[in-house]
């Protein structure tokens, strides 16, 4: 699972920053090639049980939790990967945060200690999950399955 999440994050990273949130369906590679043999040259040799990410239509604008609540997958989709960009602030900034959602977004986007990050989170129907995070301006990826528990839960709910 980690390898497919890293693959998707690197694919999105090739387009640079300031990208909208994107979701990819995960299909069993062998099943996908059986249904779509013309994809074989693009996919190449894959070990049994491998997953192939399939980019979906852009996500609608809105709160990510609400957008995810509107997603459902057909049975042949075995998992999904979400890639989204976020603003991260230090814990000390919490004391200064305004209360309204509209004000907090503007405030966070203009905070001098903000860090822009790209987060990729993947799940399978069976509950496997993986995630990675890239800080803007840094080439290294932080790989940790527990970076975004709320997003893991939200993505798993798309399979119910």
JSON list of N, CA and C in Angstrom, two decimals, residues 37-79:
[
{"chain": "A", "resi": 37, "resn": "UNK", "atom": "N", "xyz": [-6.96, -4.51, -22.08]},
{"chain": "A", "resi": 37, "resn": "UNK", "atom": "CA", "xyz": [-5.64, -4.98, -22.51]},
{"chain": "A", "resi": 37, "resn": "UNK", "atom": "C", "xyz": [-4.77, -3.91, -23.15]},
{"chain": "A", "resi": 38, "resn": "UNK", "atom": "N", "xyz": [-5.36, -2.88, -23.70]},
{"chain": "A", "resi": 38, "resn": "UNK", "atom": "CA", "xyz": [-4.58, -1.80, -24.33]},
{"chain": "A", "resi": 38, "resn": "UNK", "atom": "C", "xyz": [-3.72, -1.04, -23.33]},
{"chain": "A", "resi": 39, "resn": "UNK", "atom": "N", "xyz": [-4.01, -1.19, -22.04]},
{"chain": "A", "resi": 39, "resn": "UNK", "atom": "CA", "xyz": [-3.22, -0.50, -21.01]},
{"chain": "A", "resi": 39, "resn": "UNK", "atom": "C", "xyz": [-1.90, -1.22, -20.70]},
{"chain": "A", "resi": 40, "resn": "UNK", "atom": "N", "xyz": [-1.74, -2.44, -21.18]},
{"chain": "A", "resi": 40, "resn": "UNK", "atom": "CA", "xyz": [-0.54, -3.23, -20.84]},
{"chain": "A", "resi": 40, "resn": "UNK", "atom": "C", "xyz": [0.77, -2.51, -21.11]},
{"chain": "A", "resi": 41, "resn": "UNK", "atom": "N", "xyz": [0.94, -1.83, -22.25]},
{"chain": "A", "resi": 41, "resn": "UNK", "atom": "CA", "xyz": [2.23, -1.14, -22.47]},
{"chain": "A", "resi": 41, "resn": "UNK", "atom": "C", "xyz": [2.49, -0.01, -21.47]},
{"chain": "A", "resi": 42, "resn": "UNK", "atom": "N", "xyz": [1.44, 0.58, -20.93]},
{"chain": "A", "resi": 42, "resn": "UNK", "atom": "CA", "xyz": [1.59, 1.68, -19.98]},
{"chain": "A", "resi": 42, "resn": "UNK", "atom": "C", "xyz": [1.84, 1.18, -18.56]},
{"chain": "A", "resi": 43, "resn": "UNK", "atom": "N", "xyz": [1.36, 0.00, -18.26]},
{"chain": "A", "resi": 43, "resn": "UNK", "atom": "CA", "xyz": [1.48, -0.54, -16.91]},
{"chain": "A", "resi": 43, "resn": "UNK", "atom": "C", "xyz": [2.73, -1.40, -16.76]},
{"chain": "A", "resi": 44, "resn": "UNK", "atom": "N", "xyz": [3.05, -2.18, -17.79]},
{"chain": "A", "resi": 44, "resn": "UNK", "atom": "CA", "xyz": [4.23, -3.04, -17.72]},
{"chain": "A", "resi": 44, "resn": "UNK", "atom": "C", "xyz": [3.97, -4.27, -16.87]},
{"chain": "A", "resi": 45, "resn": "UNK", "atom": "N", "xyz": [5.06, -4.94, -16.49]},
{"chain": "A", "resi": 45, "resn": "UNK", "atom": "CA", "xyz": [4.95, -6.14, -15.66]},
{"chain": "A", "resi": 45, "resn": "UNK", "atom": "C", "xyz": [4.69, -5.75, -14.22]},
{"chain": "A", "resi": 46, "resn": "UNK", "atom": "N", "xyz": [3.73, -6.41, -13.62]},
{"chain": "A", "resi": 46, "resn": "UNK", "atom": "CA", "xyz": [3.38, -6.13, -12.24]},
{"chain": "A", "resi": 46, "resn": "UNK", "atom": "C", "xyz": [3.26, -7.45, -11.49]},
{"chain": "A", "resi": 47, "resn": "UNK", "atom": "N", "xyz": [3.72, -7.46, -10.25]},
{"chain": "A", "resi": 47, "resn": "UNK", "atom": "CA", "xyz": [3.58, -8.70, -9.47]},
{"chain": "A", "resi": 47, "resn": "UNK", "atom": "C", "xyz": [2.10, -8.99, -9.18]},
{"chain": "A", "resi": 48, "resn": "UNK", "atom": "N", "xyz": [1.77, -10.27, -8.97]},
{"chain": "A", "resi": 48, "resn": "UNK", "atom": "CA", "xyz": [0.38, -10.62, -8.63]},
{"chain": "A", "resi": 48, "resn": "UNK", "atom": "C", "xyz": [-0.09, -9.85, -7.40]},
{"chain": "A", "resi": 49, "resn": "UNK", "atom": "N", "xyz": [-1.33, -9.41, -7.44]},
{"chain": "A", "resi": 49, "resn": "UNK", "atom": "CA", "xyz": [-1.89, -8.68, -6.31]},
{"chain": "A", "resi": 49, "resn": "UNK", "atom": "C", "xyz": [-1.57, -7.20, -6.29]},
{"chain": "A", "resi": 50, "resn": "UNK", "atom": "N", "xyz": [-0.88, -6.70, -7.31]},
{"chain": "A", "resi": 50, "resn": "UNK", "atom": "CA", "xyz": [-0.52, -5.28, -7.31]},
{"chain": "A", "resi": 50, "resn": "UNK", "atom": "C", "xyz": [-1.74, -4.42, -7.64]},
{"chain": "A", "resi": 51, "resn": "UNK", "atom": "N", "xyz": [-1.67, -3.17, -7.20]},
{"chain": "A", "resi": 51, "resn": "UNK", "atom": "CA", "xyz": [-2.75, -2.23, -7.40]},
{"chain": "A", "resi": 51, "resn": "UNK", "atom": "C", "xyz": [-2.30, -1.14, -8.38]},
{"chain": "A", "resi": 52, "resn": "UNK", "atom": "N", "xyz": [-3.21, -0.74, -9.26]},
{"chain": "A", "resi": 52, "resn": "UNK", "atom": "CA", "xyz": [-2.93, 0.33, -10.21]},
{"chain": "A", "resi": 52, "resn": "UNK", "atom": "C", "xyz": [-3.83, 1.52, -9.88]},
{"chain": "A", "resi": 53, "resn": "UNK", "atom": "N", "xyz": [-3.24, 2.70, -9.68]},
{"chain": "A", "resi": 53, "resn": "UNK", "atom": "CA", "xyz": [-4.05, 3.89, -9.43]},
{"chain": "A", "resi": 53, "resn": "UNK", "atom": "C", "xyz": [-4.66, 4.41, -10.73]},
{"chain": "A", "resi": 54, "resn": "UNK", "atom": "N", "xyz": [-5.92, 4.79, -10.66]},
{"chain": "A", "resi": 54, "resn": "UNK", "atom": "CA", "xyz": [-6.65, 5.32, -11.80]},
{"chain": "A", "resi": 54, "resn": "UNK", "atom": "C", "xyz": [-7.20, 6.69, -11.39]},
{"chain": "A", "resi": 55, "resn": "UNK", "atom": "N", "xyz": [-6.67, 7.74, -12.03]},
{"chain": "A", "resi": 55, "resn": "UNK", "atom": "CA", "xyz": [-7.09, 9.11, -11.67]},
{"chain": "A", "resi": 55, "resn": "UNK", "atom": "C", "xyz": [-8.56, 9.30, -11.97]},
{"chain": "A", "resi": 56, "resn": "UNK", "atom": "N", "xyz": [-9.24, 9.95, -11.05]},
{"chain": "A", "resi": 56, "resn": "UNK", "atom": "CA", "xyz": [-10.67, 10.23, -11.18]},
{"chain": "A", "resi": 56, "resn": "UNK", "atom": "C", "xyz": [-10.87, 11.69, -11.57]},
{"chain": "A", "resi": 57, "resn": "UNK", "atom": "N", "xyz": [-12.11, 12.04, -11.84]},
{"chain": "A", "resi": 57, "resn": "UNK", "atom": "CA", "xyz": [-12.45, 13.43, -12.13]},
{"chain": "A", "resi": 57, "resn": "UNK", "atom": "C", "xyz": [-12.04, 14.30, -10.95]},
{"chain": "A", "resi": 58, "resn": "UNK", "atom": "N", "xyz": [-11.75, 15.58, -11.19]},
{"chain": "A", "resi": 58, "resn": "UNK", "atom": "CA", "xyz": [-11.38, 16.46, -10.08]},
{"chain": "A", "resi": 58, "resn": "UNK", "atom": "C", "xyz": [-12.48, 16.49, -9.02]},
{"chain": "A", "resi": 59, "resn": "UNK", "atom": "N", "xyz": [-12.06, 16.61, -7.78]},
{"chain": "A", "resi": 59, "resn": "UNK", "atom": "CA", "xyz": [-13.02, 16.69, -6.69]},
{"chain": "A", "resi": 59, "resn": "UNK", "atom": "C", "xyz": [-13.71, 18.05, -6.72]},
{"chain": "A", "resi": 60, "resn": "UNK", "atom": "N", "xyz": [-14.97, 18.09, -6.35]},
{"chain": "A", "resi": 60, "resn": "UNK", "atom": "CA", "xyz": [-15.64, 19.40, -6.29]},
{"chain": "A", "resi": 60, "resn": "UNK", "atom": "C", "xyz": [-15.06, 20.26, -5.18]},
{"chain": "A", "resi": 61, "resn": "UNK", "atom": "N", "xyz": [-15.20, 21.55, -5.32]},
{"chain": "A", "resi": 61, "resn": "UNK", "atom": "CA", "xyz": [-14.73, 22.48, -4.31]},
{"chain": "A", "resi": 61, "resn": "UNK", "atom": "C", "xyz": [-15.64, 22.35, -3.09]},
{"chain": "A", "resi": 62, "resn": "UNK", "atom": "N", "xyz": [-15.06, 22.40, -1.92]},
{"chain": "A", "resi": 62, "resn": "UNK", "atom": "CA", "xyz": [-15.83, 22.32, -0.69]},
{"chain": "A", "resi": 62, "resn": "UNK", "atom": "C", "xyz": [-15.01, 21.71, 0.42]},
{"chain": "A", "resi": 63, "resn": "UNK", "atom": "N", "xyz": [-15.62, 21.63, 1.57]},
{"chain": "A", "resi": 63, "resn": "UNK", "atom": "CA", "xyz": [-14.93, 21.02, 2.71]},
{"chain": "A", "resi": 63, "resn": "UNK", "atom": "C", "xyz": [-14.65, 19.56, 2.38]},
{"chain": "A", "resi": 64, "resn": "UNK", "atom": "N", "xyz": [-13.41, 19.15, 2.64]},
{"chain": "A", "resi": 64, "resn": "UNK", "atom": "CA", "xyz": [-12.99, 17.81, 2.24]},
{"chain": "A", "resi": 64, "resn": "UNK", "atom": "C", "xyz": [-13.84, 16.72, 2.89]},
{"chain": "A", "resi": 65, "resn": "UNK", "atom": "N", "xyz": [-14.21, 16.89, 4.16]},
{"chain": "A", "resi": 65, "resn": "UNK", "atom": "CA", "xyz": [-15.03, 15.86, 4.81]},
{"chain": "A", "resi": 65, "resn": "UNK", "atom": "C", "xyz": [-16.40, 15.72, 4.13]},
{"chain": "A", "resi": 66, "resn": "UNK", "atom": "N", "xyz": [-16.96, 16.84, 3.68]},
{"chain": "A", "resi": 66, "resn": "UNK", "atom": "CA", "xyz": [-18.26, 16.80, 2.99]},
{"chain": "A", "resi": 66, "resn": "UNK", "atom": "C", "xyz": [-18.12, 16.20, 1.59]},
{"chain": "A", "resi": 67, "resn": "UNK", "atom": "N", "xyz": [-17.02, 16.53, 0.92]},
{"chain": "A", "resi": 67, "resn": "UNK", "atom": "CA", "xyz": [-16.78, 15.97, -0.42]},
{"chain": "A", "resi": 67, "resn": "UNK", "atom": "C", "xyz": [-16.61, 14.46, -0.33]},
{"chain": "A", "resi": 68, "resn": "UNK", "atom": "N", "xyz": [-15.82, 13.98, 0.63]},
{"chain": "A", "resi": 68, "resn": "UNK", "atom": "CA", "xyz": [-15.61, 12.54, 0.79]},
{"chain": "A", "resi": 68, "resn": "UNK", "atom": "C", "xyz": [-16.91, 11.83, 1.12]},
{"chain": "A", "resi": 69, "resn": "UNK", "atom": "N", "xyz": [-17.78, 12.47, 1.89]},
{"chain": "A", "resi": 69, "resn": "UNK", "atom": "CA", "xyz": [-19.05, 11.85, 2.26]},
{"chain": "A", "resi": 69, "resn": "UNK", "atom": "C", "xyz": [-19.93, 11.58, 1.04]},
{"chain": "A", "resi": 70, "resn": "UNK", "atom": "N", "xyz": [-19.67, 12.26, -0.07]},
{"chain": "A", "resi": 70, "resn": "UNK", "atom": "CA", "xyz": [-20.46, 12.06, -1.28]},
{"chain": "A", "resi": 70, "resn": "UNK", "atom": "C", "xyz": [-19.86, 11.05, -2.25]},
{"chain": "A", "resi": 71, "resn": "UNK", "atom": "N", "xyz": [-18.77, 10.41, -1.88]},
{"chain": "A", "resi": 71, "resn": "UNK", "atom": "CA", "xyz": [-18.11, 9.46, -2.78]},
{"chain": "A", "resi": 71, "resn": "UNK", "atom": "C", "xyz": [-18.50, 8.03, -2.41]},
{"chain": "A", "resi": 72, "resn": "UNK", "atom": "N", "xyz": [-18.76, 7.23, -3.42]},
{"chain": "A", "resi": 72, "resn": "UNK", "atom": "CA", "xyz": [-19.00, 5.80, -3.26]},
{"chain": "A", "resi": 72, "resn": "UNK", "atom": "C", "xyz": [-18.31, 5.07, -4.40]},
{"chain": "A", "resi": 73, "resn": "UNK", "atom": "N", "xyz": [-17.85, 3.87, -4.14]},
{"chain": "A", "resi": 73, "resn": "UNK", "atom": "CA", "xyz": [-17.08, 3.13, -5.14]},
{"chain": "A", "resi": 73, "resn": "UNK", "atom": "C", "xyz": [-17.78, 1.85, -5.54]},
{"chain": "A", "resi": 74, "resn": "UNK", "atom": "N", "xyz": [-17.66, 1.45, -6.82]},
{"chain": "A", "resi": 74, "resn": "UNK", "atom": "CA", "xyz": [-18.19, 0.15, -7.23]},
{"chain": "A", "resi": 74, "resn": "UNK", "atom": "C", "xyz": [-17.32, -0.97, -6.67]},
{"chain": "A", "resi": 75, "resn": "UNK", "atom": "N", "xyz": [-17.82, -2.20, -6.67]},
{"chain": "A", "resi": 75, "resn": "UNK", "atom": "CA", "xyz": [-17.09, -3.33, -6.06]},
{"chain": "A", "resi": 75, "resn": "UNK", "atom": "C", "xyz": [-15.70, -3.59, -6.63]},
{"chain": "A", "resi": 76, "resn": "UNK", "atom": "N", "xyz": [-15.48, -3.30, -7.90]},
{"chain": "A", "resi": 76, "resn": "UNK", "atom": "CA", "xyz": [-14.16, -3.58, -8.49]},
{"chain": "A", "resi": 76, "resn": "UNK", "atom": "C", "xyz": [-13.07, -2.63, -8.02]},
{"chain": "A", "resi": 77, "resn": "UNK", "atom": "N", "xyz": [-13.43, -1.54, -7.37]},
{"chain": "A", "resi": 77, "resn": "UNK", "atom": "CA", "xyz": [-12.43, -0.63, -6.81]},
{"chain": "A", "resi": 77, "resn": "UNK", "atom": "C", "xyz": [-12.04, -1.17, -5.44]},
{"chain": "A", "resi": 78, "resn": "UNK", "atom": "N", "xyz": [-10.76, -1.50, -5.31]},
{"chain": "A", "resi": 78, "resn": "UNK", "atom": "CA", "xyz": [-10.26, -2.14, -4.08]},
{"chain": "A", "resi": 78, "resn": "UNK", "atom": "C", "xyz": [-9.75, -1.16, -3.05]},
{"chain": "A", "resi": 79, "resn": "UNK", "atom": "N", "xyz": [-9.55, 0.09, -3.45]},
{"chain": "A", "resi": 79, "resn": "UNK", "atom": "CA", "xyz": [-9.04, 1.10, -2.53]},
{"chain": "A", "resi": 79, "resn": "UNK", "atom": "C", "xyz": [-9.01, 2.43, -3.23]}
]
